[in-house]
Amino acid sequence: MIRLIVGRLLFMVPAALLIITFLFALFHLIPGDPAVMLAGDNAPRSVVDGIREAYGFDQPLHIQYGRYMAKVLQGDLGISNYTRDPVVNSVIPRIINTAQLAFLSMLFAMVVSLLLGCVSAMYWNRPLDKIVTIVSLLGICTPVFVTGLLAIYFFSIYLDWLPISGMSSWRHFILPVITLGAFQAAVLTRMVRSCMVDALGKDYITTARAKGAPELLVVFKHALRNALLPIVTLFGLGLGHTLGGSVVTETIFNWPGLGRLMVNSILTRDLPITQGSIFFFAMIFILVNLIVDLVYAWVDPRIRYD
Amino acid sequence: MDFFRRYKRDKVGIVFGALLVLLYAVALTAHWITPADPMAVNLREVFSPPSSAHWLGTDQFGRDVLSRVILATQVTVRVTSAACLFAVLTGVPIGMFVGYRGGWVEAIAMRLTDMLLIFPIIMLAIVIVVVAGPTETGVVVALGLAQAPTFIRIARGVTLAAKEELYVEAAIAAGSGWPHILVRHIWPNISTPIIVQATLTLPVFVLNASALSYLGLGVQPPTPEWGQMLNEAKDHLITSPYLIVGPAAALVVFVLSANLVGDVVQETLNPKLKKRK
Amino acid sequence: MGAAEPLIEVKDLKVHFHTEDGVARAVDGVDFAIAPERTLGVVGESGCGKSVTARAVMGLIDAPGRIVQGEILLRRQSQVVDISKLDPRGREIRGIRGNEIAMIFQEPMTSLNPVFKIGDQIVEAILLHDRIGRREARERAVDLLAAVGIPLPRQRFEQFPHQLSGGMRQRAMIAMAMSCNPRLLIADEPTTALDVTIQAQVMDLMNALRRDFNTAIMFITHDLGVIAGMADDVVVMYLGRIVESAPVREIFHHPKHPYTRGLMGSIPSLADWGARRLTAIEGVVPSPFAERQGCGFAPRCPHAMEICRTRDPGLEDVAPGHAAACFLHRAAP
């Protein structure tokens, strides 16, 4: 177990270096003068030259690469073209906002999908199961921005119950969390259901029934505990997709998160911010993946006790 | 053909297969069947609600929404088909090659692929758009590359399995070169799983293409695209909520049909799956 | 069979599976009874309905299967319960399962839940039926593990199924089945998945338990050799029906039904081994979907007569306590 943790943590190092390398490559992949991109389109000549000097854009590639790597490793991701603030300062608070949204959405999705998935598997092939299946199918076919617009129209405009955008009170959380969570819930419900149907067909379930265990115990202890192995992985993937979906959700609800920051920076050609948000998103995904692996190892006794 | 005979047994497959065919027909004939010019601005007729003249109303420039939804079908089909082809054409050769070659090349390629698969498609696509630019071509490249790892994995898996087959070993022993072996002996095994995967990922392409356009990182106005139309409609949600109906419905129906057809195709080619459901 | 009041009595049991391909008559009219402390061997090839019969007795028939006819009577001190009429998920059948009737299965590798400790799975079985404390249940579980011949029971208690060998897992399954002192133990091919040497050990164990716990056993197998060492009485099943039923000695010394004789022929003995030949029965078991006409065994029977293809023989006595469903042993009708 400890070897697994150390191994996975070590995996993060080359991954992080690869990502920084990619961010560096962005300077030269994007058409245009990298110094101008960093300074902003309307920056005065002196600023552009200063940046060219600092990053060594007039030097050979490996020296530029070395300088950039050194800067990033010191926590310097550059300065925003517009606010002129260090990128790290504007990115960090956004990360927290995105984390709140993604975490709550995922929590919503997990609770809903576990409940619906188990109930669906319990009533396999009966009307209740079919209703759940159809609803979740519709859910996975409805993109977040469609659900979001419908929710805004219905709850904010038509009923006037909930605010349209921002995140200044708990009421602002409801629509974004449910919009983003509902899509994930639909995806996960289907998967939880199929994991549970699978688990309920196993021999040890017959053993549990033969013991005289009541159906609720059979489903929620014997089957669910086994189905948890694949479900944990699915939830991990789900968390990744929720973070991905947060980009769109944040844009719909004007949520001051990392995703909206990234999209806006791309639209306004604010390269340092784009690089910063890509960097942090990537690190978050790798971290989430690591945590999922560890949780998986912890849930499976075959890994934990060997 | 055997495939169609078995496919026909599935009622859901027939209904949504027909719907999907209809959508593709609409896409192909879009220029002839739009009731009005989807690009024609008419400032005297802005924001008119649905009527017999404009079934889905008109938008902020007085353009006929139904016509734009129809043209957007074509845009979506064009973008997603190209992106899908792009993903297959980049992913499959790489997967076949590294699977056949083996050794450290394979190890490194698969490590990288695994790493890319950690990230959601939309994230990879957005990052690629930063380089490729927010255009229609950009979307094709972005979605194609973002989905390529999936195809790399499948192509590699099948190649690994096929490599163990006796006739392939015999061909290797007989001194055939690797391009010959890959094309003649391994490709025939790969086509079926690739087709299945392509149908299964079609809805993913559609969803992500429209998401990119919704974010303003994809198809740019005035070319209509469902996601992009919804983005514009959002600004007028209070006054003209009917603007979201057309693009939203078209998008959901397309994705739903593609999803169900994908499921049925997979079950038809792999009947064991159905028993488990 | 024994003169005592039967513990369990199955009357004209029919279990059908309604599937897309038609109705499979897995069990198609079966009668038998098991007296207390006796062992009934149920023999037949796979697909003959013996496992489905066992599941029916446990009340474990799941959709698309359904008990369409018949009774399964469990005799208690004061009353008789018909298991076939109980709600398969209800409270009453759960009080019987694992308590009065317990079951062990063919695959010890998959029958134990991989994510729970061996001991906890036994404790669960005890606590479901007995109102005793957790600690007491643990002690009983450890005693049971020791009783089924598992060395170091306290250590094994804390282990997960994947840490035990196949034979040990089957012993643990038996310990779990015996945990509430059932009056009937159903063993569904408990040795089939095990190595030959382990098989013998498990058989010895079951014989010992039969004496110590005074449990009646319904022992299901396709292996007549196993039956010879275990059973008091034997029923032979074919295509969802009983084709022959007799005390164990009688069936081995005077098999009547050609199918039974065929099964006897497929036991590999040393003599056969020398000749490198096994007398297997020709052909395969017909599909249970097929409409039955005449004797189900006729298509494979070396002695089939005209009447066998048109009329159903039905189970009739050929000697005291010995019944067979075959026209060969009847006076001409």
Coordinates of C-alpha atoms in Angstrom, one line a residue, chain C residues 20-333:
Chain C
E20 CA -37.6 -14.8 -24.9
D21 CA -37.0 -18.1 -26.5
G22 CA -40.0 -19.8 -25.0
V23 CA -40.9 -21.6 -21.8
A24 CA -38.2 -23.8 -20.4
R25 CA -39.6 -26.6 -18.2
A26 CA -36.7 -26.9 -15.9
V27 CA -38.5 -28.9 -13.3
D28 CA -41.6 -30.7 -14.7
G29 CA -43.4 -32.6 -12.0
V30 CA -41.1 -33.9 -9.3
D31 CA -42.1 -35.8 -6.2
F32 CA -39.8 -36.9 -3.4
A33 CA -39.5 -36.8 0.4
I34 CA -36.6 -36.6 2.8
A35 CA -37.0 -38.1 6.3
P36 CA -35.1 -36.5 9.3
E37 CA -31.5 -37.4 9.5
R38 CA -31.5 -39.2 6.2
T39 CA -29.5 -38.3 3.1
L40 CA -31.1 -38.2 -0.3
G41 CA -28.9 -38.2 -3.3
V42 CA -30.1 -36.4 -6.4
V43 CA -28.3 -37.5 -9.5
G44 CA -28.4 -36.4 -13.1
E45 CA -26.5 -34.7 -15.9
S46 CA -26.2 -30.9 -15.9
G47 CA -29.4 -29.3 -17.0
C48 CA -31.7 -32.0 -15.7
G49 CA -33.3 -29.7 -13.1
K50 CA -31.6 -30.9 -10.0
S51 CA -30.2 -27.5 -9.0
V52 CA -33.4 -25.7 -9.8
T53 CA -35.2 -28.2 -7.6
A54 CA -32.8 -27.4 -4.8
R55 CA -33.3 -23.7 -5.2
A56 CA -37.1 -24.2 -5.2
V57 CA -36.8 -25.9 -1.8
M58 CA -34.8 -22.8 -0.6
G59 CA -37.4 -20.5 -2.0
L60 CA -34.7 -19.1 -4.2
I61 CA -36.4 -19.2 -7.6
D62 CA -35.8 -15.8 -9.3
A63 CA -37.4 -14.2 -12.3
P64 CA -37.8 -15.3 -15.1
G65 CA -38.2 -18.6 -13.2
R66 CA -41.5 -19.4 -11.4
I67 CA -43.0 -22.3 -9.5
V68 CA -46.1 -22.9 -11.5
Q69 CA -47.4 -26.0 -9.7
G70 CA -46.8 -28.2 -6.7
E71 CA -46.1 -28.1 -3.1
I72 CA -42.9 -28.1 -1.0
L73 CA -44.0 -29.1 2.5
L74 CA -41.6 -28.4 5.4
R75 CA -42.8 -30.3 8.5
R76 CA -42.3 -28.6 11.8
Q77 CA -43.2 -29.9 15.3
S78 CA -46.7 -28.5 15.2
Q79 CA -47.4 -27.3 11.7
V80 CA -46.5 -27.8 8.0
V81 CA -45.4 -24.9 5.8
D82 CA -45.6 -24.9 2.1
I83 CA -42.5 -23.2 0.9
S84 CA -43.7 -22.9 -2.6
K85 CA -46.4 -20.5 -1.5
L86 CA -44.3 -18.2 0.5
D87 CA -43.2 -14.8 -0.8
P88 CA -39.6 -15.4 -1.9
R89 CA -38.5 -12.1 -0.4
G90 CA -40.7 -12.3 2.6
R91 CA -40.0 -12.6 6.3
E92 CA -41.3 -16.2 6.7
I93 CA -39.0 -17.8 4.1
R94 CA -36.0 -15.8 5.5
G95 CA -36.7 -17.4 8.8
I96 CA -36.4 -20.8 7.2
R97 CA -33.4 -20.1 4.9
G98 CA -30.1 -20.6 6.7
N99 CA -31.9 -21.6 9.8
E100 CA -34.0 -24.7 9.1
I101 CA -32.7 -25.3 5.6
A102 CA -29.2 -24.3 4.7
M103 CA -27.4 -24.7 1.4
I104 CA -23.8 -25.0 0.1
F105 CA -22.9 -24.5 -3.5
Q106 CA -20.7 -25.8 -6.3
E107 CA -18.2 -23.0 -6.6
P108 CA -16.5 -22.2 -3.3
M109 CA -14.3 -19.7 -5.2
T110 CA -17.3 -17.4 -6.0
S111 CA -19.8 -18.3 -3.3
L112 CA -18.1 -16.4 -0.5
N113 CA -18.3 -12.6 -0.6
P114 CA -14.8 -11.5 -1.6
V115 CA -14.9 -8.2 0.4
F116 CA -15.9 -9.6 3.8
K117 CA -13.8 -11.6 6.3
I118 CA -14.6 -15.3 6.5
G119 CA -15.5 -15.1 10.1
D120 CA -17.8 -12.1 9.7
Q121 CA -19.7 -13.9 7.0
I122 CA -20.4 -16.8 9.4
V123 CA -21.2 -14.4 12.2
E124 CA -23.7 -12.7 10.0
A125 CA -25.4 -16.0 9.3
I126 CA -25.7 -16.7 13.0
L127 CA -26.9 -13.2 14.0
L128 CA -29.6 -13.3 11.3
H129 CA -31.4 -16.1 13.2
D130 CA -30.2 -16.2 16.8
R131 CA -30.6 -13.5 19.3
I132 CA -27.2 -13.7 20.8
G133 CA -24.4 -11.1 21.3
R134 CA -21.7 -10.4 18.8
R135 CA -19.0 -11.8 21.0
E136 CA -20.9 -15.1 21.5
A137 CA -21.5 -15.4 17.8
R138 CA -17.8 -14.9 17.1
E139 CA -17.0 -17.7 19.6
R140 CA -19.5 -20.0 17.9
A141 CA -18.1 -19.1 14.4
V142 CA -14.5 -20.0 15.6
D143 CA -15.8 -23.2 17.0
L144 CA -17.6 -24.0 13.7
L145 CA -14.4 -23.3 11.8
A146 CA -12.6 -25.7 14.0
A147 CA -15.4 -28.3 13.7
V148 CA -15.1 -28.3 9.9
G149 CA -11.4 -29.0 10.2
I150 CA -9.9 -25.6 9.4
P151 CA -6.6 -25.3 11.2
L152 CA -5.9 -22.1 13.2
P153 CA -9.6 -21.0 13.2
R154 CA -8.9 -17.8 15.0
Q155 CA -6.5 -16.6 12.4
R156 CA -8.7 -17.8 9.5
F157 CA -11.6 -15.9 11.0
E158 CA -9.8 -12.7 10.2
Q159 CA -8.9 -13.7 6.6
F160 CA -10.6 -12.8 3.3
P161 CA -11.8 -15.6 0.9
H162 CA -9.0 -15.0 -1.6
Q163 CA -6.5 -15.9 1.1
L164 CA -7.9 -19.4 1.5
S165 CA -7.6 -22.4 -0.8
G166 CA -10.6 -23.9 -2.6
G167 CA -11.0 -26.8 -0.1
M168 CA -10.7 -24.4 2.8
R169 CA -13.4 -22.1 1.3
Q170 CA -15.8 -25.0 0.9
R171 CA -15.1 -26.0 4.5
A172 CA -15.9 -22.4 5.5
M173 CA -19.1 -22.5 3.4
I174 CA -20.1 -25.7 5.3
A175 CA -19.3 -24.1 8.6
M176 CA -21.6 -21.2 7.6
A177 CA -24.3 -23.5 6.5
M178 CA -24.1 -25.5 9.8
S179 CA -24.0 -22.3 11.9
C180 CA -27.7 -22.4 12.9
N181 CA -27.9 -26.2 13.1
P182 CA -30.2 -26.7 10.2
R183 CA -32.6 -29.7 10.0
L184 CA -31.9 -30.0 6.2
L185 CA -28.7 -29.2 4.4
I186 CA -28.8 -28.9 0.7
A187 CA -25.5 -29.5 -1.0
D188 CA -25.4 -28.6 -4.6
E189 CA -22.4 -30.4 -6.2
P190 CA -20.2 -29.3 -3.3
T191 CA -17.2 -31.3 -4.4
T192 CA -17.3 -30.8 -8.2
A193 CA -15.0 -27.8 -8.3
L194 CA -12.4 -29.4 -6.0
D195 CA -9.3 -31.6 -6.6
V196 CA -9.9 -35.3 -6.1
T197 CA -8.0 -35.5 -2.8
I198 CA -9.8 -32.5 -1.4
Q199 CA -13.1 -34.0 -2.6
A200 CA -12.5 -37.0 -0.5
Q201 CA -11.7 -34.9 2.6
V202 CA -14.9 -32.8 2.1
M203 CA -17.0 -35.9 1.7
D204 CA -15.5 -37.3 4.9
L205 CA -16.3 -34.0 6.6
M206 CA -19.9 -34.1 5.5
N207 CA -20.4 -37.7 6.6
A208 CA -19.0 -36.7 10.0
L209 CA -21.3 -33.7 10.3
R210 CA -24.3 -35.8 9.3
R211 CA -23.6 -37.9 12.4
D212 CA -22.7 -35.0 14.8
F213 CA -25.5 -32.6 13.8
N214 CA -28.2 -35.1 13.0
T215 CA -29.0 -33.2 9.8
A216 CA -30.9 -34.5 6.9
I217 CA -29.0 -33.8 3.6
M218 CA -30.1 -33.4 0.0
F219 CA -27.0 -34.1 -1.9
I220 CA -26.9 -33.1 -5.5
T221 CA -24.3 -34.4 -7.9
H222 CA -23.8 -35.8 -11.3
D223 CA -21.3 -38.3 -9.9
L224 CA -22.8 -41.7 -8.8
G225 CA -19.5 -42.6 -7.1
V226 CA -20.0 -39.7 -4.7
I227 CA -23.6 -40.8 -4.1
A228 CA -22.5 -44.4 -3.1
G229 CA -20.5 -43.1 -0.2
M230 CA -23.1 -40.5 1.0
A231 CA -26.7 -41.3 0.4
D232 CA -29.4 -43.4 2.0
D233 CA -31.8 -43.0 -0.9
V234 CA -31.3 -41.9 -4.4
V235 CA -33.4 -40.2 -7.0
V236 CA -32.2 -40.0 -10.6
M237 CA -33.4 -37.0 -12.6
Y238 CA -33.7 -36.5 -16.3
L239 CA -35.2 -33.5 -18.2
G240 CA -36.9 -32.1 -15.2
R241 CA -38.4 -35.4 -14.0
I242 CA -37.5 -38.2 -11.7
V243 CA -36.9 -41.4 -13.7
E244 CA -35.9 -43.7 -10.9
S245 CA -36.0 -43.6 -7.2
A246 CA -34.7 -46.3 -4.7
P247 CA -32.6 -46.9 -1.6
V248 CA -28.9 -46.6 -2.5
R249 CA -28.1 -50.3 -2.4
E250 CA -31.0 -51.2 -4.5
I251 CA -30.1 -48.6 -7.2
F252 CA -26.5 -49.8 -7.4
H253 CA -27.4 -53.5 -7.4
H254 CA -30.6 -53.4 -9.5
P255 CA -30.7 -50.3 -11.6
K256 CA -33.9 -50.4 -13.7
H257 CA -34.0 -47.4 -15.9
P258 CA -31.8 -47.4 -18.9
Y259 CA -30.7 -43.9 -18.1
T260 CA -29.5 -45.0 -14.6
R261 CA -27.7 -47.9 -16.1
G262 CA -26.1 -45.5 -18.6
L263 CA -24.9 -43.3 -15.7
M264 CA -23.5 -46.4 -14.0
G265 CA -21.6 -47.2 -17.2
S266 CA -20.0 -43.7 -17.1
I267 CA -18.4 -44.3 -13.8
P268 CA -14.7 -44.8 -14.6
S269 CA -13.6 -47.9 -12.8
L270 CA -10.1 -49.4 -12.7
A271 CA -11.2 -52.1 -15.2
D272 CA -12.4 -49.4 -17.6
W273 CA -9.2 -47.5 -17.1
G274 CA -7.3 -50.6 -18.2
A275 CA -9.4 -50.8 -21.4
R276 CA -9.2 -47.0 -21.8
R277 CA -12.8 -46.8 -22.4
L278 CA -15.8 -45.0 -20.9
T279 CA -19.3 -46.1 -21.6
A280 CA -20.9 -42.7 -22.0
I281 CA -24.5 -42.3 -22.9
E282 CA -25.0 -41.5 -26.5
G283 CA -26.3 -38.1 -27.5
V284 CA -26.9 -35.0 -25.5
V285 CA -29.7 -33.8 -23.2
P286 CA -32.5 -32.4 -25.4
S287 CA -33.4 -28.7 -25.1
P288 CA -35.8 -28.1 -22.2
F289 CA -37.8 -25.8 -24.5
A290 CA -38.8 -28.7 -26.7
E291 CA -42.4 -30.0 -26.4
R292 CA -42.2 -33.4 -24.7
Q293 CA -43.8 -36.4 -26.3
G294 CA -43.5 -39.8 -24.8
C295 CA -40.5 -40.7 -22.6
G296 CA -38.0 -37.9 -22.6
F297 CA -35.1 -40.3 -22.7
A298 CA -36.4 -42.3 -25.7
P299 CA -34.3 -40.5 -28.3
R300 CA -31.1 -41.6 -26.5
C301 CA -32.4 -44.9 -25.2
P302 CA -30.8 -48.1 -26.6
H303 CA -34.0 -50.0 -25.7
A304 CA -36.6 -47.6 -26.9
M305 CA -39.8 -49.2 -28.1
E306 CA -42.6 -47.8 -30.2
I307 CA -44.7 -47.0 -27.1
C308 CA -41.8 -44.9 -25.6
R309 CA -42.1 -42.3 -28.3
T310 CA -45.8 -41.8 -27.9
R311 CA -46.7 -42.3 -24.3
D312 CA -45.2 -41.0 -21.1
P313 CA -44.3 -43.9 -18.8
G314 CA -44.8 -42.1 -15.4
L315 CA -43.1 -43.1 -12.2
E316 CA -44.4 -46.5 -11.0
D317 CA -43.2 -49.0 -8.4
V318 CA -41.1 -51.9 -9.8
A319 CA -40.2 -53.3 -6.4
P320 CA -41.0 -52.2 -2.8
G321 CA -39.5 -48.8 -2.3
H322 CA -38.1 -48.8 -5.8
A323 CA -39.8 -46.8 -8.6
A324 CA -38.9 -46.3 -12.2
A325 CA -40.4 -44.4 -15.2
C326 CA -39.9 -47.0 -17.9
F327 CA -42.1 -49.3 -19.9
L328 CA -39.4 -52.0 -20.0
H329 CA -40.3 -52.9 -16.4
R330 CA -44.1 -53.1 -16.8
A331 CA -46.5 -55.7 -17.8
A332 CA -47.8 -54.8 -21.3
P333 CA -50.5 -52.2 -20.9

